[in-house]
């Protein structure tokens, strides 16, 4: 009996919903990768707590899958169990006194528009970022216009040691990362500022339209593949290194925005990984810059 079999037995006994051997390609934007030995979808915090305790007792690593937007899953079976916060208690959203209290399973875009429509400023620059709120916090999602981290006042998270609360400062937000690794965010409080709803909506629409013009949002990709090196743009460096449009198997460097690697249909994780290395080699050779991937890789 493997530790995954043992965990499955305990989840079944505890009533925690789960499936075995679940292919993850269909749950990620890139659409590549192997399967999770267990995919659990806790019904509430009690289930989540039980899942963490049982996994820790059995020495099984747990990872949380958000909307799979910024993730490259390798081919072959994963060596850890995966959970998703799809149940209703993890998707609640409430506004009071300028504070948005939002469940980690909520789609970021719906939280953005909820704030905008209520005339609260701070989230409009996060428009068009595909993520759940939990995933956005884990990565400190953002772009030129905004980052989610500075809005955070408090986070509730689950981990092997049980549920805990962290201040925004304790979350360790930095450029496209946080110190929340090993924890699963359950809920967050975001502090917003009073604003003018029509003006915020116009600003959000402007940002969204600019992204549609400059980014291949119709294609299967994980968004920007590399972090921008300080003071420069990864897309510009990749294009100037002659890699725009280059393909590897069924993966290609987007000819619209060179920092997006796209699945042309039928790509493997290996195609993507080889292309990532070719792009890095070319940029190193031409510019002497070592690009750091932004996309999270499993395992
Ligand atoms: N550029 C090129 N060639 C390209 C792409 C871009 O020369 O193929 C040039 C552009 O002309 C521009 C500069 O590079 O002068 C910057 O490009 P862009 O305005 O598209 O922004 P970016 O720095 O590439 C960042 C974020 C995006 C975010 C946009 C808009 C990073 C790594 N990327 O892109 O975030 O959408 O700003 O806010 O921070 C993501 O994180 O997944 C992502 C897409």
Short mmCIF file of N, CA and C in Angstrom, two decimals, residues 33 47 85 91-92 102 107 122 136-137 154 159 168-169 172 182 224 227 241 257 282:
data_model
loop_
_atom_site.label_atom_id
_atom_site.label_comp_id
_atom_site.label_asym_id
_atom_site.label_seq_id
_atom_site.Cartn_x
_atom_site.Cartn_y
_atom_site.Cartn_z
N UNK A 33 1.04 18.10 -19.10
CA UNK A 33 1.44 17.51 -17.82
C UNK A 33 0.73 16.23 -17.47
N UNK A 47 -12.75 19.99 6.57
CA UNK A 47 -12.18 19.00 5.65
C UNK A 47 -10.72 19.33 5.33
N UNK A 85 -9.71 24.45 -3.93
CA UNK A 85 -10.73 25.08 -3.09
C UNK A 85 -11.90 25.51 -3.97
N UNK A 91 -15.45 30.36 -1.72
CA UNK A 91 -15.64 31.32 -2.81
C UNK A 91 -16.53 32.49 -2.39
N UNK A 92 -16.60 32.73 -1.08
CA UNK A 92 -17.45 33.83 -0.58
C UNK A 92 -16.73 35.15 -0.75
N UNK A 102 -12.47 37.98 1.08
CA UNK A 102 -12.69 37.14 -0.10
C UNK A 102 -12.07 35.75 0.08
N UNK A 107 -12.60 33.57 -8.19
CA UNK A 107 -11.87 34.01 -9.38
C UNK A 107 -11.47 35.47 -9.18
N UNK A 122 -8.00 50.14 -6.01
CA UNK A 122 -6.86 49.33 -5.59
C UNK A 122 -6.74 48.05 -6.38
N UNK A 136 -3.32 34.13 -6.71
CA UNK A 136 -2.81 35.50 -6.88
C UNK A 136 -1.98 35.90 -5.66
N UNK A 137 -2.42 35.51 -4.46
CA UNK A 137 -1.68 35.85 -3.24
C UNK A 137 -0.37 35.08 -3.17
N UNK A 154 -4.82 40.93 6.10
CA UNK A 154 -4.83 39.71 6.88
C UNK A 154 -5.10 38.53 5.97
N UNK A 159 -2.33 24.75 6.97
CA UNK A 159 -1.04 24.11 6.78
C UNK A 159 -0.93 22.89 7.64
N UNK A 168 -0.56 41.08 6.64
CA UNK A 168 -0.05 41.27 5.29
C UNK A 168 1.47 41.25 5.27
N UNK A 169 2.06 41.88 6.26
CA UNK A 169 3.52 41.96 6.33
C UNK A 169 4.15 40.57 6.47
N UNK A 172 5.20 38.11 3.44
CA UNK A 172 6.47 38.18 2.71
C UNK A 172 6.32 38.44 1.22
N UNK A 182 3.98 26.32 1.12
CA UNK A 182 3.71 25.32 2.14
C UNK A 182 2.38 25.52 2.85
N UNK A 224 3.07 35.32 -18.71
CA UNK A 224 4.49 35.59 -18.89
C UNK A 224 5.31 34.44 -18.32
N UNK A 227 10.31 36.26 -15.40
CA UNK A 227 10.24 37.53 -14.70
C UNK A 227 10.96 38.59 -15.53
N UNK A 241 16.65 38.65 -29.19
CA UNK A 241 17.54 37.49 -29.34
C UNK A 241 17.08 36.59 -30.49
N UNK A 257 3.64 38.32 -28.30
CA UNK A 257 4.41 38.76 -27.14
C UNK A 257 5.40 37.66 -26.79
N UNK A 282 19.49 31.54 -25.61
CA UNK A 282 19.62 32.60 -26.61
C UNK A 282 19.79 33.96 -25.93
#
